[in-house]
Amino acid sequence: MAKIKHTSAYDVVDHVVTTAKKKKIMHLSSQEEEFNGEFLKINNEELINFGTCGYLGLEKHPDILAKSHELLDRYGSHFSISRAFVKAPYLEELENLISKIFDNHPVVVYTSTSVAHQSVIGTIIEPNDLIILDQQVHYSVQYPCQFTKLQGTMVKMIRHNSMEMLEDFIKRGYNQYDKIWYMADGVYSMYGDLPHKKELLYLLEKYPKFHLYFDDAHGVGWTGINGCGSVFEYFKHSEKVVLISTLAKGFGSIGGIAIFNDLEMHRKIDIYGGILSYTHPLSPSNVGAAIGSAEILLSDTIHAYQNELKELMEYLNTKLDELNLTNTSSNETPIYFIGAGSVKVTHNLIQRVLADGLYVNTATYPVVPNDKTGLRFTLTRHNTKAHIDQLVNSIGKNFHLAVDEENEDLEKIYKTFNIPFKGKNTIKPVDSGNVFVETYNSINEIDSQLWDGLFKDNGNYSHNGLRCIEEIFSNNERVEENWGFHYLIIKDENNEIILATFFTSALYKDDMLALENISRKIEKQREEEPYYLCSKTLAMGSLFTEGEHLYVKGNHSLVNQAFNQFFIEVEKFKKVTDSTVVILRDFQSDFQYHECFEEEGYVKVSMPNSLQLKNVTWKTQEEMLASIPSSKKREGIRYYALRNESLFDITIKSTLTDDESKRCYELFSNVKSRNFGLNFFNYPSKITTVLSRFEGYEFILIRLKNHEKIIASAWIYNGSSHSSPMIVGLDDNYIKTHRIYQQIVYQINKRARQLDKETIFCGFSADFEKQKYGAVAIPTFSYLKIQDTFNSEIINAYSNM
């Protein structure tokens, strides 16, 4: 089958971050000539720093700087030799000091936490182990787990902190795997929440095969005895626990650390440790800083520093409670997340807080769902209570201003983050600008001339075409074969249509646009769980239509108000259909209203290319060949299509017999079963019978000469000036021997010209055969909004299998 271009996760991130960068709320450059931790200089403005993770504020501690200078003077800038050959003397000193912090457990020091994860996971995980990732575990943990799949290790993911789901996975895999590893954070870096330590300790004791792997990068230093972090004291007595952390946050230095409860595991890592043996050690100056920091953590001074930070945390928690903001974080950590809901409110709020002289972080999709974005900030000893007052006052004031300015529902935001709403609903009535909304649940409720005046030449979703589609996808046994239909028309006071479209609500495969190899693996799982990684989806258009589904009268003075109302209606459709995913498709590069969709939190994703043949005028075979400039393509058509045409009986029918309907569906299912480039549920088996009864549809049937069996078919919708081939079905036995795919493509084009159609919608994908006839691949994209990122994260995790 033809290859389809897919959007990668990196493309999505690039788009989201680039948008935030344009608004000057992400990818900012610090301009201060000297850093003291208290301020950041950005765009020539000095901002109070609530964004860095040096929680104890040790970056410029005199003892740390002195020790750093000392080792720099003694050993120079670098000790350039692998530790597999010679271990630098100062590393031994640092590892011994860190070991004391962790109750004399053995320690290995790395150049970074990411390198530590790659080393340890790559060494301790065996092919017959099972890895269970928490949904929110840091990416530096998830990344090396993808490579364990290459040796056969199974990697799964559970919803964030779902102990019920975790135990279910343990039980199901207990007799299948040698060890079962749960990988989690000690303090989660986005929401500042904590793992369920008591429950995990219970599972650790209940299941001998169960092991724990923690990334406590955000916990070590500011909490725990001698700064041992948030989880060590709970699990230090079990040999089935590995702890990874960093020197770059609470330590005020740089580097990664691995702490082991199992002496043999430590020995294996220390001897080899995979990437550990091929990376240079930390520089003397960095190790000196870490030694100075470790000495502070081992002294009584650490208690004073920890208490100072905790006093600030208590003060901040009290202030936030007084405001009753959407604070979703644990009050036990110095990481805070204020939920703002939609991205437009988040961007508005961040810009306002930055303008007030306070630096905070932005949290948006794909790290969090589209409608669960927010403002994230951190607290350090560099901050003061006066700073906290400024921050809380700014957020408290600007939160409501941002919500009000963006016409958002305040109560809805609180419900989104499961926080009790105590205030007044401040939503302003939308200024409709004299636009009027009409919604319908069937095309039969809409005047046919009105609808066809907008869409009749766009594809198979004319009024009559949609009557057909509604019948096909209604009253079926399987849930995925029943669609809801939702029509939207927005007019002005003079009854002129400004905007119109239709939606379908249906169960979609979440991997619909994933790479083929990923969908093939997911389909294996669906043999046991038919609706694995599927979501109720509200989509503009349908999975049986192609084209520009949104009509916009662009020069209308009320078009902006119409779009405002459009998004409100989409949310209503989403709610009434209980959909968790919204897809607005198919847009082309000249779409003028991109910013409107972006402001509403929709993420732009690439769709498969749409192939179209336009302005076709040839009448004869000779004229067709003459219209193709490439001699190679002309010869290909002659050789594979024209010379074989005499081998076949070609019939064109608008009404099929029962046997023909059944055979056409078989041929379609045959192609569908091996084409994962666009992965969706099969159409109902009655589809060919229903299509036969509706005007506008016809079937090209190909048989071998003097044979009854159909070996190829095309289902075509014909509009007044266009032809829209919807489905091609093929018998595999004749693909190579008789080149029936090349034959059906030729017959589709030939039939379109017989009917004098100047435009042919050739379907998705950049197919070489279609392009031979002059079809142009038109890039298309959609706008996506996901309520819960869990399924998409699992699909992304398949990518390196």
XYZ file of N, CA and C in Angstrom, residues 409-575:
501
model
N -15.114 30.064 31.531
C -16.001 29.764 32.646
C -15.138 29.398 33.850
N -15.136 30.240 34.869
C -14.292 30.029 36.044
C -14.646 28.727 36.756
N -15.922 28.481 36.919
C -16.343 27.264 37.614
C -15.899 26.015 36.853
N -15.944 26.082 35.542
C -15.499 24.952 34.712
C -14.030 24.635 34.958
N -13.197 25.678 35.120
C -11.774 25.465 35.370
C -11.570 24.716 36.682
N -12.311 25.104 37.720
C -12.193 24.425 39.010
C -12.634 22.961 38.895
N -13.698 22.725 38.152
C -14.163 21.347 37.968
C -13.119 20.525 37.223
N -12.459 21.159 36.248
C -11.428 20.455 35.472
C -10.340 19.895 36.368
N -9.985 20.645 37.417
C -8.907 20.222 38.313
C -9.438 19.659 39.638
N -10.729 19.312 39.664
C -11.349 18.678 40.838
C -11.121 19.463 42.127
N -11.284 20.775 42.035
C -11.127 21.652 43.188
C -12.465 22.332 43.468
N -12.927 22.291 44.722
C -14.225 22.911 45.046
C -14.252 24.388 44.671
N -15.322 24.779 44.036
C -15.472 26.174 43.608
C -16.291 26.932 44.650
N -15.716 28.023 45.172
C -16.360 28.773 46.250
C -16.761 30.188 45.830
N -16.272 30.637 44.706
C -16.521 32.023 44.311
C -17.711 32.155 43.395
N -17.836 33.336 42.828
C -18.894 33.612 41.871
C -18.403 33.281 40.467
N -19.307 32.774 39.657
C -18.970 32.488 38.268
C -18.849 33.812 37.511
N -17.627 34.067 37.002
C -17.361 35.367 36.382
C -17.416 35.320 34.861
N -17.976 34.256 34.302
C -18.010 34.186 32.837
C -18.862 35.320 32.279
N -18.317 35.988 31.291
C -19.062 37.063 30.632
C -19.900 36.466 29.507
N -21.065 37.008 29.260
C -21.822 36.534 28.095
C -21.041 36.829 26.827
N -20.992 35.844 25.955
C -20.227 36.018 24.718
C -20.907 37.068 23.845
N -20.102 38.002 23.362
C -20.627 39.003 22.434
C -20.840 38.327 21.080
N -22.070 37.903 20.847
C -22.336 37.129 19.635
C -22.247 37.981 18.378
N -22.303 39.302 18.544
C -22.213 40.159 17.367
C -23.318 39.889 16.373
N -24.495 39.516 16.892
C -25.633 39.216 16.024
C -25.402 38.006 15.119
N -24.680 37.005 15.679
C -24.588 35.733 14.954
C -25.550 34.757 15.608
N -26.130 33.874 14.795
C -27.172 32.979 15.272
C -26.793 31.543 14.915
N -26.988 30.668 15.896
C -26.529 29.280 15.771
C -27.701 28.347 15.508
N -27.489 27.442 14.560
C -28.435 26.372 14.309
C -27.691 25.041 14.408
N -28.206 24.127 15.191
C -27.597 22.797 15.303
C -28.654 21.744 14.988
N -28.201 20.653 14.355
C -29.113 19.591 13.948
C -28.434 18.241 14.182
N -29.242 17.201 14.311
C -28.719 15.851 14.517
C -28.892 14.955 13.302
N -29.443 15.514 12.234
C -29.575 14.742 10.994
C -29.581 15.700 9.820
N -29.037 15.240 8.720
C -29.037 16.067 7.508
C -30.461 16.255 6.995
N -31.355 15.367 7.381
C -32.748 15.478 6.943
C -33.444 16.706 7.512
N -32.856 17.299 8.571
C -33.440 18.491 9.180
C -32.997 19.771 8.470
N -32.100 19.635 7.492
C -31.537 20.799 6.797
C -32.018 20.811 5.351
N -32.341 21.966 4.859
C -32.766 22.109 3.473
C -31.655 21.652 2.532
N -31.993 20.819 1.583
C -30.976 20.232 0.697
C -30.304 21.283 -0.176
N -31.073 22.241 -0.675
C -30.471 23.272 -1.527
C -29.504 24.145 -0.726
N -29.869 24.438 0.518
C -28.975 25.239 1.357
C -27.645 24.511 1.565
N -27.729 23.217 1.938
C -26.494 22.463 2.220
C -25.672 22.253 0.953
N -26.326 21.873 -0.109
C -25.584 21.605 -1.342
C -24.980 22.875 -1.932
N -25.584 24.008 -1.645
C -24.989 25.263 -2.095
C -23.629 25.518 -1.459
N -23.371 24.860 -0.320
C -22.083 25.023 0.381
C -21.103 23.894 0.078
N -21.603 22.649 -0.045
C -20.703 21.498 -0.015
C -20.839 20.505 -1.180
N -21.725 20.726 -2.118
C -22.028 19.659 -3.071
C -20.828 19.234 -3.919
N -19.867 20.137 -4.147
C -18.719 19.779 -4.982
C -17.442 19.571 -4.170
N -17.587 19.335 -2.874
C -16.420 19.135 -2.015
C -16.074 17.668 -1.799
N -16.939 16.778 -2.166
C -16.697 15.357 -1.919
C -18.013 14.630 -1.837
N -18.073 13.603 -1.002
C -19.278 12.777 -0.934
C -20.208 13.200 0.190
N -20.061 14.420 0.715
C -20.943 14.854 1.791
C -21.912 15.937 1.331
N -22.466 15.715 0.150
C -23.637 16.485 -0.275
C -24.808 16.079 0.623
N -25.938 16.713 0.455
C -27.109 16.380 1.264
C -27.481 14.908 1.094
N -27.547 14.463 -0.144
C -27.895 13.070 -0.409
C -26.794 12.121 0.075
N -25.527 12.545 -0.110
C -24.412 11.720 0.348
C -24.433 11.505 1.851
N -24.801 12.538 2.591
C -24.859 12.412 4.050
C -26.069 11.598 4.499
N -27.162 11.657 3.758
C -28.294 10.777 4.059
C -27.843 9.316 3.984
N -27.052 9.034 2.982
C -26.514 7.680 2.808
C -25.591 7.305 3.971
N -24.675 8.203 4.318
C -23.708 7.922 5.383
C -24.422 7.733 6.724
N -25.440 8.555 6.988
C -26.189 8.404 8.237
C -26.828 7.019 8.330
N -27.351 6.528 7.213
C -27.992 5.209 7.235
C -26.964 4.097 7.443
N -25.792 4.254 6.816
C -24.752 3.224 6.943
C -24.306 3.092 8.395
N -24.124 4.224 9.074
C -23.516 4.193 10.402
C -24.545 4.396 11.522
N -25.705 3.790 11.326
C -26.753 3.792 12.349
C -27.338 2.390 12.457
N -27.834 2.064 13.657
C -28.549 0.798 13.899
C -27.696 -0.424 13.594
N -26.431 -0.361 13.960
C -25.525 -1.501 13.802
C -25.263 -2.160 15.159
N -24.826 -3.405 15.147
C -24.608 -4.143 16.392
C -23.370 -3.652 17.139
N -22.305 -3.380 16.418
C -21.044 -3.018 17.076
C -21.019 -1.532 17.394
N -20.493 -1.222 18.583
C -20.491 0.166 19.044
C -19.702 1.061 18.104
N -18.596 0.554 17.543
C -17.743 1.379 16.691
C -18.377 1.661 15.331
N -19.438 0.947 14.979
C -20.095 1.139 13.693
C -21.297 2.076 13.782
N -21.525 2.637 14.942
C -22.618 3.589 15.132
C -22.054 4.971 15.432
N -22.374 5.908 14.578
C -21.864 7.275 14.720
C -23.005 8.222 15.074
N -22.658 9.249 15.834
C -23.579 10.351 16.035
C -23.279 11.448 15.020
N -24.304 12.143 14.559
C -24.132 13.201 13.564
C -24.582 14.529 14.157
N -23.767 15.553 13.917
C -24.007 16.859 14.532
C -23.691 17.937 13.490
N -24.703 18.691 13.119
C -24.554 19.708 12.077
C -24.598 21.090 12.716
N -23.742 21.979 12.225
C -23.635 23.323 12.790
C -23.663 24.353 11.668
N -24.568 25.311 11.788
C -24.647 26.418 10.839
C -24.733 27.708 11.646
N -23.881 28.652 11.329
C -23.888 29.946 12.018
C -24.194 31.035 10.990
N -25.216 31.847 11.280
C -25.688 32.851 10.334
C -25.637 34.241 10.964
N -25.790 35.254 10.108
C -25.970 36.611 10.624
C -27.464 36.920 10.694
N -27.791 38.127 11.094
C -29.195 38.486 11.281
C -29.987 38.539 9.980
N -29.247 38.564 8.864
C -29.910 38.558 7.556
C -30.016 37.149 6.969
N -29.733 36.151 7.823
C -29.832 34.744 7.426
C -28.725 34.318 6.455
N -27.672 35.123 6.350
C -26.533 34.741 5.514
C -25.610 33.826 6.322
N -25.194 32.723 5.704
C -24.349 31.748 6.402
C -22.909 32.249 6.450
N -22.370 32.287 7.660
C -20.980 32.698 7.864
C -20.083 31.469 7.979
N -20.606 30.447 8.634
C -19.788 29.264 8.909
C -20.706 28.052 8.973
N -20.235 26.939 8.438
C -21.029 25.709 8.482
C -20.109 24.502 8.424
N -20.527 23.436 9.070
C -19.763 22.188 9.036
C -20.626 21.086 9.622
N -20.071 19.879 9.657
C -20.733 18.799 10.384
C -19.683 17.978 11.114
N -20.127 17.289 12.166
C -19.252 16.464 12.996
C -19.851 15.066 13.108
N -18.974 14.114 13.344
C -19.419 12.785 13.754
C -18.770 12.451 15.082
N -19.515 11.785 15.928
C -18.959 11.284 17.186
C -18.925 9.769 17.093
N -17.759 9.196 17.358
C -17.581 7.754 17.167
C -16.404 7.270 17.993
N -16.307 5.962 18.121
C -15.154 5.363 18.782
C -14.016 5.270 17.771
N -12.902 5.924 18.082
C -11.738 5.936 17.190
C -10.595 5.137 17.817
N -9.773 4.598 16.944
C -8.496 4.045 17.395
C -7.528 5.207 17.593
N -6.957 5.309 18.787
C -6.086 6.447 19.070
C -4.800 6.420 18.252
N -4.461 5.268 17.703
C -3.275 5.155 16.858
C -3.611 5.371 15.383
N -4.744 5.974 15.099
C -5.190 6.136 13.707
C -4.092 6.743 12.840
N -3.375 7.736 13.365
C -2.343 8.414 12.585
C -0.932 7.989 12.983
N -0.818 6.929 13.754
C 0.505 6.461 14.184
C 1.220 5.759 13.028
N 2.497 5.530 13.186
C 3.260 4.796 12.181
C 2.726 3.378 12.055
N 2.864 2.826 10.871
C 2.284 1.516 10.592
C 2.802 0.440 11.532
N 4.107 0.453 11.815
C 4.665 -0.601 12.667
C 4.094 -0.523 14.083
N 3.759 0.685 14.532
C 3.167 0.847 15.863
C 1.752 0.276 15.872
N 0.970 0.630 14.850
C -0.400 0.124 14.788
C -0.439 -1.399 14.694
N 0.509 -1.983 13.986
C 0.539 -3.447 13.883
C 0.730 -4.087 15.255
N 1.593 -3.483 16.087
C 1.822 -4.020 17.428
C 0.598 -3.838 18.307
N -0.040 -2.682 18.166
C -1.238 -2.419 18.970
C -2.372 -3.360 18.567
N -2.476 -3.668 17.283
C -3.525 -4.582 16.826
C -3.354 -5.975 17.424
N -2.125 -6.377 17.703
C -1.896 -7.660 18.376
C -2.571 -7.660 19.744
N -2.443 -6.541 20.452
C -3.082 -6.424 21.760
C -4.606 -6.407 21.621
N -5.086 -5.818 20.529
C -6.541 -5.738 20.324
C -7.164 -7.102 20.014
N -6.341 -8.088 19.703
C -6.883 -9.434 19.541
C -7.459 -9.935 20.861
N -6.901 -9.462 21.984
C -7.407 -9.818 23.311
C -8.338 -8.742 23.860
N -7.999 -7.464 23.601
C -8.807 -6.336 24.079
C -9.226 -5.502 22.864
N -10.400 -5.748 22.303
C -10.796 -5.113 21.032
C -10.759 -3.588 21.064
N -10.993 -2.981 22.233
C -11.057 -1.528 22.293
C -9.872 -0.935 23.061
N -8.761 -1.640 23.010
C -7.518 -1.167 23.625
C -7.054 0.116 22.915
N -6.722 1.132 23.668
C -6.258 2.423 23.143
C -7.255 3.004 22.143
N -8.513 3.024 22.547
C -9.566 3.641 21.745
C -10.260 4.713 22.580
N -10.747 5.753 21.930
C -11.384 6.858 22.639
C -12.606 7.336 21.885
N -13.596 7.784 22.630
C -14.745 8.436 22.012
C -14.260 9.771 21.454
N -14.481 9.978 20.180
C -13.897 11.104 19.462
C -14.969 11.909 18.738
N -14.863 13.211 18.870
C -15.693 14.131 18.088
C -14.831 14.649 16.953
N -15.237 14.362 15.718
C -14.420 14.735 14.561
C -15.220 15.575 13.582
N -14.586 16.622 13.091
C -15.180 17.348 11.970
C -15.147 16.429 10.755
N -16.268 16.362 10.042
C -16.331 15.411 8.941
C -16.537 14.011 9.480
N -15.983 13.028 8.790
C -16.147 11.636 9.217
C -15.013 10.801 8.644
N -15.008 9.545 9.038
C -14.029 8.599 8.503
C -14.451 8.022 7.155
N -15.529 8.586 6.581
C -15.925 8.170 5.233
C -16.073 9.391 4.325
N -15.427 10.474 4.697
C -15.462 11.678 3.858
C -14.070 12.288 3.781
N -13.864 13.009 2.701
C -12.580 13.687 2.484
C -12.857 15.041 1.859
N -12.122 16.053 2.297
C -12.268 17.370 1.694
C -12.298 18.473 2.731
N -12.624 19.663 2.297
C -12.673 20.816 3.192
C -14.030 20.852 3.885
N -14.068 20.365 5.105
C -15.333 20.181 5.804
C -15.869 21.465 6.424
N -15.061 22.484 6.512
C -15.501 23.724 7.149
C -15.731 24.804 6.095
N -16.963 25.272 6.006
C -17.265 26.411 5.140
C -17.134 27.687 5.964
N -16.350 28.655 5.453
C -16.184 29.949 6.120
C -16.349 31.047 5.075
N -17.239 31.984 5.353
C -17.352 33.164 4.496
C -16.346 34.175 5.022
N -15.135 34.091 4.499
C -14.001 34.806 5.069
C -14.111 36.311 5.076
N -14.846 36.883 4.134
C -14.898 38.345 4.070
C -16.050 38.930 4.885
N -16.721 38.097 5.644
C -17.861 38.578 6.435
C -17.357 39.338 7.665
N -17.995 40.425 7.995
C -17.552 41.272 9.115
C -17.695 40.579 10.464
N -18.520 39.536 10.529
C -18.753 38.856 11.810
C -18.054 37.504 11.896
N -17.064 37.292 11.048
C -16.425 35.974 11.021
C -15.752 35.639 12.341
N -15.152 36.627 13.029
C -14.501 36.358 14.316
C -15.521 35.957 15.375
N -16.648 36.654 15.384
C -17.687 36.278 16.332
C -18.232 34.891 16.021
N -18.310 34.571 14.742
C -18.786 33.239 14.345
C -17.837 32.158 14.856
N -16.531 32.419 14.764
C -15.565 31.440 15.271
C -15.658 31.311 16.784
N -15.861 32.437 17.481
C -16.037 32.348 18.935
C -17.203 31.412 19.271
N -18.284 31.577 18.555
C -19.452 30.734 18.803
C -19.195 29.301 18.355
N -18.442 29.141 17.290
C -18.086 27.804 16.797
C -17.418 26.977 17.889
N -16.429 27.561 18.571
C -15.699 26.810 19.599
C -16.592 26.494 20.798
N -17.508 27.390 21.097
C -18.456 27.114 22.177
C -19.329 25.908 21.822
N -19.785 25.865 20.579
C -20.641 24.759 20.142
C -19.863 23.443 20.090
N -18.597 23.510 19.695
C -17.776 22.293 19.687
C -17.681 21.717 21.098
N -17.472 22.587 22.089
C -17.409 22.122 23.477
C -18.731 21.507 23.913
N -19.832 22.077 23.447
C -21.137 21.504 23.780
C -21.292 20.118 23.161
N -20.901 19.988 21.893
C -20.959 18.686 21.234
C -20.073 17.674 21.977
N -18.898 18.120 22.357
C -17.950 17.253 23.070
C -18.565 16.736 24.365
N -19.207 17.636 25.082
C -19.794 17.263 26.370
C -20.965 16.315 26.192
